[in-house]
Amino acid sequence: MIDICKMRLGGVLKHSLIDYPGKISCVVFLCGCNFHCPYCHNPGLVRGDQPIPPFLDQRWLTDFLQIRKEFLEGVVISGGEPTLQSDLEYFCEQLKQSGFFVKLDTNGSRPDIIGKLLKRDLVDYIAMDIKTDPREYAPYLVDHYHPDNILESIRLIMTNAPDYEFRTTCAKPFISSSVLDSILDHIEGAKRYCLQRFNPADVLQPDFFTATREDGTEEWMERLGTIAAMRVHECIVR
């Protein structure tokens, strides 16, 4: 039986064909984040005020995963920021012992946790968000942090992850052609890089974009994709 201990559950997507490339998965959303990205599309998970379905508790999730073992191939652990959860390592261990592939979505702020999971072979796929130039996260994305954490997570993932992707949400003013070049300097030769269109609906700080946001055109996204494709093995614009 899968014991999920003290995980702060925020929601579950019971079935997905897109969140784990090539696998039928479910997505477990965890509450809490150490970043406050204005364009975050899961604001309730960041603030911790996401309405939780009354049925969703540890017993329900345990039973759900047990029942779906023969149907689901993988479990995606997302957030919020999963590496803030004290029982994440144990949860991944339980999932692996039950035969699931495990994908972790992370902002890369805690390379110590990522390193432990990789060393113990507890994750099969890591999707790490790179928000902007790693030197420019503060103060708009996080109050205080050291860019070396982001860079170390990138290094660990590119060196040790069985499979991975880096992702960037193309929200202005955080992304431009010059910023993208700076990001690519750190992920040169990466296996997969996904550029995601910014969706202004239901974001953490909608007022941030009232005066500064200029929607990225399809031409702009294609231009960014062309730049990235020259420096990574695969670039996906979505």
PDB file of C-alpha atoms in Angstrom:
ATOM      1  CA  MET A   1       0.000   0.000   0.000  1.00  0.00           C
ATOM      2  CA  ILE A   2       1.210   3.505  -0.868  1.00  0.00           C
ATOM      3  CA  ASP A   3       1.648   5.657   2.239  1.00  0.00           C
ATOM      4  CA  ILE A   4       1.669   9.361   1.317  1.00  0.00           C
ATOM      5  CA  CYS A   5       2.327  10.519   4.887  1.00  0.00           C
ATOM      6  CA  LYS A   6       2.113  14.269   5.361  1.00  0.00           C
ATOM      7  CA  MET A   7       1.963  15.482   1.773  1.00  0.00           C
ATOM      8  CA  ARG A   8       0.000  18.742   1.479  1.00  0.00           C
ATOM      9  CA  LEU A   9      -2.428  17.775  -1.260  1.00  0.00           C
ATOM     10  CA  GLY A  10      -3.838  20.494  -3.484  1.00  0.00           C
ATOM     11  CA  GLY A  11      -5.613  18.479  -6.150  1.00  0.00           C
ATOM     12  CA  VAL A  12      -5.462  15.464  -8.454  1.00  0.00           C
ATOM     13  CA  LEU A  13      -5.883  15.166 -12.206  1.00  0.00           C
ATOM     14  CA  LYS A  14      -7.046  11.583 -12.522  1.00  0.00           C
ATOM     15  CA  HIS A  15      -6.003  11.002 -16.108  1.00  0.00           C
ATOM     16  CA  SER A  16      -3.606  12.747 -18.481  1.00  0.00           C
ATOM     17  CA  LEU A  17      -2.064  11.924 -21.846  1.00  0.00           C
ATOM     18  CA  ILE A  18       0.085  15.076 -22.048  1.00  0.00           C
ATOM     19  CA  ASP A  19       1.675  15.754 -18.651  1.00  0.00           C
ATOM     20  CA  TYR A  20       4.096  12.835 -18.839  1.00  0.00           C
ATOM     21  CA  PRO A  21       5.393  12.504 -22.417  1.00  0.00           C
ATOM     22  CA  GLY A  22       4.644   9.086 -23.818  1.00  0.00           C
ATOM     23  CA  LYS A  23       2.857   7.754 -20.757  1.00  0.00           C
ATOM     24  CA  ILE A  24      -0.652   7.590 -19.334  1.00  0.00           C
ATOM     25  CA  SER A  25      -0.423   9.366 -16.012  1.00  0.00           C
ATOM     26  CA  CYS A  26      -2.225  11.113 -13.229  1.00  0.00           C
ATOM     27  CA  VAL A  27      -1.056  14.409 -11.740  1.00  0.00           C
ATOM     28  CA  VAL A  28      -0.778  15.002  -8.004  1.00  0.00           C
ATOM     29  CA  PHE A  29      -0.696  18.711  -7.141  1.00  0.00           C
ATOM     30  CA  LEU A  30       0.958  19.755  -3.879  1.00  0.00           C
ATOM     31  CA  CYS A  31       0.422  23.036  -2.028  1.00  0.00           C
ATOM     32  CA  GLY A  32       3.018  25.688  -1.317  1.00  0.00           C
ATOM     33  CA  CYS A  33       5.727  27.436  -3.310  1.00  0.00           C
ATOM     34  CA  ASN A  34       8.813  29.487  -2.489  1.00  0.00           C
ATOM     35  CA  PHE A  35       8.430  31.624  -5.623  1.00  0.00           C
ATOM     36  CA  HIS A  36       5.752  34.183  -6.428  1.00  0.00           C
ATOM     37  CA  CYS A  37       5.880  34.367 -10.228  1.00  0.00           C
ATOM     38  CA  PRO A  38       3.275  36.919 -11.392  1.00  0.00           C
ATOM     39  CA  TYR A  39       2.231  34.691 -14.307  1.00  0.00           C
ATOM     40  CA  CYS A  40       1.801  31.509 -12.240  1.00  0.00           C
ATOM     41  CA  HIS A  41      -1.287  29.634 -13.465  1.00  0.00           C
ATOM     42  CA  ASN A  42      -1.777  27.766 -10.164  1.00  0.00           C
ATOM     43  CA  PRO A  43      -2.251  30.740  -7.804  1.00  0.00           C
ATOM     44  CA  GLY A  44      -4.360  28.808  -5.312  1.00  0.00           C
ATOM     45  CA  LEU A  45      -1.586  26.274  -4.806  1.00  0.00           C
ATOM     46  CA  VAL A  46       0.985  29.024  -4.268  1.00  0.00           C
ATOM     47  CA  ARG A  47      -1.174  30.924  -1.785  1.00  0.00           C
ATOM     48  CA  GLY A  48      -2.398  27.747  -0.124  1.00  0.00           C
ATOM     49  CA  ASP A  49      -6.051  28.693  -0.525  1.00  0.00           C
ATOM     50  CA  GLN A  50      -6.900  26.265  -3.336  1.00  0.00           C
ATOM     51  CA  PRO A  51     -10.382  24.796  -2.703  1.00  0.00           C
ATOM     52  CA  ILE A  52      -9.747  21.139  -1.943  1.00  0.00           C
ATOM     53  CA  PRO A  53     -12.440  18.639  -2.950  1.00  0.00           C
ATOM     54  CA  PRO A  54     -13.955  17.191   0.236  1.00  0.00           C
ATOM     55  CA  PHE A  55     -13.154  13.646  -0.846  1.00  0.00           C
ATOM     56  CA  LEU A  56      -9.452  14.367  -1.389  1.00  0.00           C
ATOM     57  CA  ASP A  57      -7.402  13.112   1.497  1.00  0.00           C
ATOM     58  CA  GLN A  58      -4.526  10.718   1.981  1.00  0.00           C
ATOM     59  CA  ARG A  59      -6.773   7.670   2.164  1.00  0.00           C
ATOM     60  CA  TRP A  60      -8.553   8.587  -1.084  1.00  0.00           C
ATOM     61  CA  LEU A  61      -5.284   9.112  -2.966  1.00  0.00           C
ATOM     62  CA  THR A  62      -3.825   5.878  -1.630  1.00  0.00           C
ATOM     63  CA  ASP A  63      -6.912   3.925  -2.705  1.00  0.00           C
ATOM     64  CA  PHE A  64      -7.022   5.696  -6.072  1.00  0.00           C
ATOM     65  CA  LEU A  65      -3.427   4.818  -6.903  1.00  0.00           C
ATOM     66  CA  GLN A  66      -3.905   1.226  -5.831  1.00  0.00           C
ATOM     67  CA  ILE A  67      -7.028   0.813  -7.974  1.00  0.00           C
ATOM     68  CA  ARG A  68      -5.444   2.473 -11.036  1.00  0.00           C
ATOM     69  CA  LYS A  69      -2.139   0.590 -10.913  1.00  0.00           C
ATOM     70  CA  GLU A  70      -3.009  -1.533 -13.939  1.00  0.00           C
ATOM     71  CA  PHE A  71      -4.166   1.464 -15.994  1.00  0.00           C
ATOM     72  CA  LEU A  72      -1.792   4.289 -15.107  1.00  0.00           C
ATOM     73  CA  GLU A  73       1.850   4.098 -16.143  1.00  0.00           C
ATOM     74  CA  GLY A  74       3.126   7.165 -14.339  1.00  0.00           C
ATOM     75  CA  VAL A  75       2.490   9.705 -11.614  1.00  0.00           C
ATOM     76  CA  VAL A  76       3.374  13.355 -12.131  1.00  0.00           C
ATOM     77  CA  ILE A  77       4.182  15.248  -8.925  1.00  0.00           C
ATOM     78  CA  SER A  78       3.526  18.933  -9.474  1.00  0.00           C
ATOM     79  CA  GLY A  79       2.640  22.038  -7.491  1.00  0.00           C
ATOM     80  CA  GLY A  80       3.250  24.550  -6.157  1.00  0.00           C
ATOM     81  CA  GLU A  81       6.804  23.359  -5.581  1.00  0.00           C
ATOM     82  CA  PRO A  82       7.008  19.676  -4.626  1.00  0.00           C
ATOM     83  CA  THR A  83      10.570  19.821  -3.266  1.00  0.00           C
ATOM     84  CA  LEU A  84       9.302  21.846  -0.292  1.00  0.00           C
ATOM     85  CA  GLN A  85       7.426  18.769   0.976  1.00  0.00           C
ATOM     86  CA  SER A  86       9.326  16.943   3.695  1.00  0.00           C
ATOM     87  CA  ASP A  87       7.937  13.542   2.644  1.00  0.00           C
ATOM     88  CA  LEU A  88       8.586  13.892  -1.091  1.00  0.00           C
ATOM     89  CA  GLU A  89      11.461  11.413  -1.114  1.00  0.00           C
ATOM     90  CA  TYR A  90       9.412   8.811   0.734  1.00  0.00           C
ATOM     91  CA  PHE A  91       6.410   9.375  -1.538  1.00  0.00           C
ATOM     92  CA  CYS A  92       8.563   8.833  -4.637  1.00  0.00           C
ATOM     93  CA  GLU A  93       9.983   5.688  -3.066  1.00  0.00           C
ATOM     94  CA  GLN A  94       6.481   4.345  -2.459  1.00  0.00           C
ATOM     95  CA  LEU A  95       5.431   5.096  -6.027  1.00  0.00           C
ATOM     96  CA  LYS A  96       8.479   3.378  -7.495  1.00  0.00           C
ATOM     97  CA  GLN A  97       7.952   0.302  -5.316  1.00  0.00           C
ATOM     98  CA  SER A  98       4.386   0.148  -6.619  1.00  0.00           C
ATOM     99  CA  GLY A  99       5.621   0.078 -10.216  1.00  0.00           C
ATOM    100  CA  PHE A 100       4.862   3.638 -11.312  1.00  0.00           C
ATOM    101  CA  PHE A 101       7.107   5.830 -13.406  1.00  0.00           C
ATOM    102  CA  VAL A 102       7.615   9.128 -11.562  1.00  0.00           C
ATOM    103  CA  LYS A 103       7.838  12.575 -13.126  1.00  0.00           C
ATOM    104  CA  LEU A 104       8.716  15.619 -11.031  1.00  0.00           C
ATOM    105  CA  ASP A 105       7.803  19.200 -11.934  1.00  0.00           C
ATOM    106  CA  THR A 106      10.090  21.656 -10.146  1.00  0.00           C
ATOM    107  CA  ASN A 107      11.367  25.227 -10.172  1.00  0.00           C
ATOM    108  CA  GLY A 108      14.887  23.987  -9.494  1.00  0.00           C
ATOM    109  CA  SER A 109      15.370  26.012  -6.314  1.00  0.00           C
ATOM    110  CA  ARG A 110      16.401  23.034  -4.174  1.00  0.00           C
ATOM    111  CA  PRO A 111      19.188  21.110  -5.918  1.00  0.00           C
ATOM    112  CA  ASP A 112      19.924  19.184  -2.723  1.00  0.00           C
ATOM    113  CA  ILE A 113      16.513  17.493  -2.942  1.00  0.00           C
ATOM    114  CA  ILE A 114      16.799  16.919  -6.689  1.00  0.00           C
ATOM    115  CA  GLY A 115      20.225  15.392  -6.171  1.00  0.00           C
ATOM    116  CA  LYS A 116      18.942  12.970  -3.521  1.00  0.00           C
ATOM    117  CA  LEU A 117      16.065  11.822  -5.720  1.00  0.00           C
ATOM    118  CA  LEU A 118      18.380  11.251  -8.686  1.00  0.00           C
ATOM    119  CA  LYS A 119      21.003   9.466  -6.612  1.00  0.00           C
ATOM    120  CA  ARG A 120      18.387   7.015  -5.348  1.00  0.00           C
ATOM    121  CA  ASP A 121      16.793   6.547  -8.809  1.00  0.00           C
ATOM    122  CA  LEU A 122      13.435   7.745  -7.469  1.00  0.00           C
ATOM    123  CA  VAL A 123      12.474   9.910 -10.456  1.00  0.00           C
ATOM    124  CA  ASP A 124      12.335   8.915 -14.109  1.00  0.00           C
ATOM    125  CA  TYR A 125      11.609  12.317 -15.640  1.00  0.00           C
ATOM    126  CA  ILE A 126      12.202  15.864 -14.411  1.00  0.00           C
ATOM    127  CA  ALA A 127      10.605  18.973 -15.894  1.00  0.00           C
ATOM    128  CA  MET A 128      12.342  22.075 -14.571  1.00  0.00           C
ATOM    129  CA  ASP A 129      11.043  25.576 -15.148  1.00  0.00           C
ATOM    130  CA  ILE A 130      13.611  28.224 -15.966  1.00  0.00           C
ATOM    131  CA  LYS A 131      11.801  31.479 -15.381  1.00  0.00           C
ATOM    132  CA  THR A 132      14.217  34.013 -16.854  1.00  0.00           C
ATOM    133  CA  ASP A 133      17.942  34.710 -16.755  1.00  0.00           C
ATOM    134  CA  PRO A 134      19.003  32.890 -13.549  1.00  0.00           C
ATOM    135  CA  ARG A 135      20.687  36.083 -12.349  1.00  0.00           C
ATOM    136  CA  GLU A 136      17.433  38.049 -12.540  1.00  0.00           C
ATOM    137  CA  TYR A 137      14.911  36.083 -10.467  1.00  0.00           C
ATOM    138  CA  ALA A 138      14.783  38.589  -7.609  1.00  0.00           C
ATOM    139  CA  PRO A 139      12.725  40.539  -6.727  1.00  0.00           C
ATOM    140  CA  TYR A 140       9.818  39.852  -9.111  1.00  0.00           C
ATOM    141  CA  LEU A 141       9.874  36.052  -8.914  1.00  0.00           C
ATOM    142  CA  VAL A 142      11.354  35.497  -5.460  1.00  0.00           C
ATOM    143  CA  ASP A 143      12.456  37.842  -2.696  1.00  0.00           C
ATOM    144  CA  HIS A 144      15.892  36.380  -1.990  1.00  0.00           C
ATOM    145  CA  TYR A 145      17.755  33.503  -3.587  1.00  0.00           C
ATOM    146  CA  HIS A 146      21.123  32.501  -4.993  1.00  0.00           C
ATOM    147  CA  PRO A 147      21.351  31.828  -8.736  1.00  0.00           C
ATOM    148  CA  ASP A 148      23.818  29.015  -8.069  1.00  0.00           C
ATOM    149  CA  ASN A 149      20.878  26.888  -6.870  1.00  0.00           C
ATOM    150  CA  ILE A 150      19.211  27.130 -10.270  1.00  0.00           C
ATOM    151  CA  LEU A 151      22.476  26.474 -12.090  1.00  0.00           C
ATOM    152  CA  GLU A 152      23.288  23.453  -9.912  1.00  0.00           C
ATOM    153  CA  SER A 153      19.836  21.967 -10.566  1.00  0.00           C
ATOM    154  CA  ILE A 154      20.383  22.405 -14.299  1.00  0.00           C
ATOM    155  CA  ARG A 155      23.738  20.645 -14.047  1.00  0.00           C
ATOM    156  CA  LEU A 156      22.338  17.762 -11.989  1.00  0.00           C
ATOM    157  CA  ILE A 157      19.426  17.222 -14.353  1.00  0.00           C
ATOM    158  CA  MET A 158      21.484  17.347 -17.544  1.00  0.00           C
ATOM    159  CA  THR A 159      24.095  15.022 -16.061  1.00  0.00           C
ATOM    160  CA  ASN A 160      22.018  12.509 -14.122  1.00  0.00           C
ATOM    161  CA  ALA A 161      18.302  12.555 -14.989  1.00  0.00           C
ATOM    162  CA  PRO A 162      17.090   9.515 -16.972  1.00  0.00           C
ATOM    163  CA  ASP A 163      14.868  11.856 -18.989  1.00  0.00           C
ATOM    164  CA  TYR A 164      14.120  15.540 -18.661  1.00  0.00           C
ATOM    165  CA  GLU A 165      12.985  18.804 -20.143  1.00  0.00           C
ATOM    166  CA  PHE A 166      13.480  22.445 -19.316  1.00  0.00           C
ATOM    167  CA  ARG A 167      10.517  24.795 -19.683  1.00  0.00           C
ATOM    168  CA  THR A 168      10.121  28.537 -19.974  1.00  0.00           C
ATOM    169  CA  THR A 169       6.860  30.467 -19.964  1.00  0.00           C
ATOM    170  CA  CYS A 170       7.322  33.282 -22.451  1.00  0.00           C
ATOM    171  CA  ALA A 171       5.837  36.134 -20.446  1.00  0.00           C
ATOM    172  CA  LYS A 172       7.081  39.623 -21.065  1.00  0.00           C
ATOM    173  CA  PRO A 173       9.068  41.353 -19.578  1.00  0.00           C
ATOM    174  CA  PHE A 174      10.734  38.203 -18.195  1.00  0.00           C
ATOM    175  CA  ILE A 175      11.563  36.780 -21.614  1.00  0.00           C
ATOM    176  CA  SER A 176      13.125  38.444 -24.624  1.00  0.00           C
ATOM    177  CA  SER A 177      15.549  37.294 -27.305  1.00  0.00           C
ATOM    178  CA  SER A 178      18.517  38.420 -25.219  1.00  0.00           C
ATOM    179  CA  VAL A 179      17.181  36.752 -22.061  1.00  0.00           C
ATOM    180  CA  LEU A 180      16.594  33.554 -24.007  1.00  0.00           C
ATOM    181  CA  ASP A 181      20.224  33.625 -25.158  1.00  0.00           C
ATOM    182  CA  SER A 182      21.313  33.905 -21.520  1.00  0.00           C
ATOM    183  CA  ILE A 183      19.178  30.898 -20.566  1.00  0.00           C
ATOM    184  CA  LEU A 184      20.521  28.887 -23.482  1.00  0.00           C
ATOM    185  CA  ASP A 185      24.067  29.593 -22.348  1.00  0.00           C
ATOM    186  CA  HIS A 186      23.274  27.437 -19.307  1.00  0.00           C
ATOM    187  CA  ILE A 187      21.370  24.620 -21.060  1.00  0.00           C
ATOM    188  CA  GLU A 188      23.429  24.354 -24.244  1.00  0.00           C
ATOM    189  CA  GLY A 189      22.915  20.894 -25.722  1.00  0.00           C
ATOM    190  CA  ALA A 190      19.944  20.040 -23.499  1.00  0.00           C
ATOM    191  CA  LYS A 191      17.791  17.114 -24.578  1.00  0.00           C
ATOM    192  CA  ARG A 192      14.500  19.018 -24.654  1.00  0.00           C
ATOM    193  CA  TYR A 193      13.440  22.639 -24.149  1.00  0.00           C
ATOM    194  CA  CYS A 194       9.800  23.728 -24.132  1.00  0.00           C
ATOM    195  CA  LEU A 195       8.743  27.317 -24.741  1.00  0.00           C
ATOM    196  CA  GLN A 196       5.250  27.873 -23.380  1.00  0.00           C
ATOM    197  CA  ARG A 197       2.842  30.592 -24.433  1.00  0.00           C
ATOM    198  CA  PHE A 198       1.775  32.934 -21.667  1.00  0.00           C
ATOM    199  CA  ASN A 199      -1.904  32.734 -20.734  1.00  0.00           C
ATOM    200  CA  PRO A 200      -3.013  35.833 -18.779  1.00  0.00           C
ATOM    201  CA  ALA A 201      -6.129  34.146 -17.394  1.00  0.00           C
ATOM    202  CA  ASP A 202      -6.211  33.312 -13.664  1.00  0.00           C
ATOM    203  CA  VAL A 203      -2.644  34.221 -12.750  1.00  0.00           C
ATOM    204  CA  LEU A 204      -1.095  34.975  -9.369  1.00  0.00           C
ATOM    205  CA  GLN A 205      -0.598  38.712  -9.914  1.00  0.00           C
ATOM    206  CA  PRO A 206      -2.915  39.900 -12.704  1.00  0.00           C
ATOM    207  CA  ASP A 207      -2.262  43.561 -11.901  1.00  0.00           C
ATOM    208  CA  PHE A 208       1.399  43.088 -12.766  1.00  0.00           C
ATOM    209  CA  PHE A 209       0.494  42.709 -16.427  1.00  0.00           C
ATOM    210  CA  THR A 210      -2.084  45.473 -16.801  1.00  0.00           C
ATOM    211  CA  ALA A 211       0.519  48.055 -17.729  1.00  0.00           C
ATOM    212  CA  THR A 212       3.508  45.970 -18.759  1.00  0.00           C
ATOM    213  CA  ARG A 213       2.171  42.983 -20.665  1.00  0.00           C
ATOM    214  CA  GLU A 214       2.376  42.883 -24.402  1.00  0.00           C
ATOM    215  CA  ASP A 215       1.036  39.670 -25.801  1.00  0.00           C
ATOM    216  CA  GLY A 216       3.668  37.640 -27.588  1.00  0.00           C
ATOM    217  CA  THR A 217       2.652  37.152 -31.212  1.00  0.00           C
ATOM    218  CA  GLU A 218       2.910  33.845 -33.008  1.00  0.00           C
ATOM    219  CA  GLU A 219       5.783  35.322 -34.987  1.00  0.00           C
ATOM    220  CA  TRP A 220       7.590  36.200 -31.749  1.00  0.00           C
ATOM    221  CA  MET A 221       7.115  32.699 -30.374  1.00  0.00           C
ATOM    222  CA  GLU A 222       8.338  31.171 -33.611  1.00  0.00           C
ATOM    223  CA  ARG A 223      11.388  33.434 -33.531  1.00  0.00           C
ATOM    224  CA  LEU A 224      12.211  32.346 -29.996  1.00  0.00           C
ATOM    225  CA  GLY A 225      11.734  28.735 -31.030  1.00  0.00           C
ATOM    226  CA  THR A 226      14.139  29.167 -33.929  1.00  0.00           C
ATOM    227  CA  ILE A 227      16.773  30.650 -31.629  1.00  0.00           C
ATOM    228  CA  ALA A 228      16.419  27.826 -29.109  1.00  0.00           C
ATOM    229  CA  ALA A 229      16.353  25.050 -31.714  1.00  0.00           C
ATOM    230  CA  MET A 230      19.885  25.912 -32.774  1.00  0.00           C
ATOM    231  CA  ARG A 231      21.257  25.235 -29.281  1.00  0.00           C
ATOM    232  CA  VAL A 232      19.292  22.266 -27.914  1.00  0.00           C
ATOM    233  CA  HIS A 233      18.496  18.841 -29.322  1.00  0.00           C
ATOM    234  CA  GLU A 234      14.747  19.410 -29.377  1.00  0.00           C
ATOM    235  CA  CYS A 235      12.739  22.599 -28.959  1.00  0.00           C
ATOM    236  CA  ILE A 236       8.967  22.490 -28.529  1.00  0.00           C
ATOM    237  CA  VAL A 237       6.774  25.600 -28.759  1.00  0.00           C
ATOM    238  CA  ARG A 238       3.407  25.094 -27.121  1.00  0.00           C
TER     239      ARG A 238
END
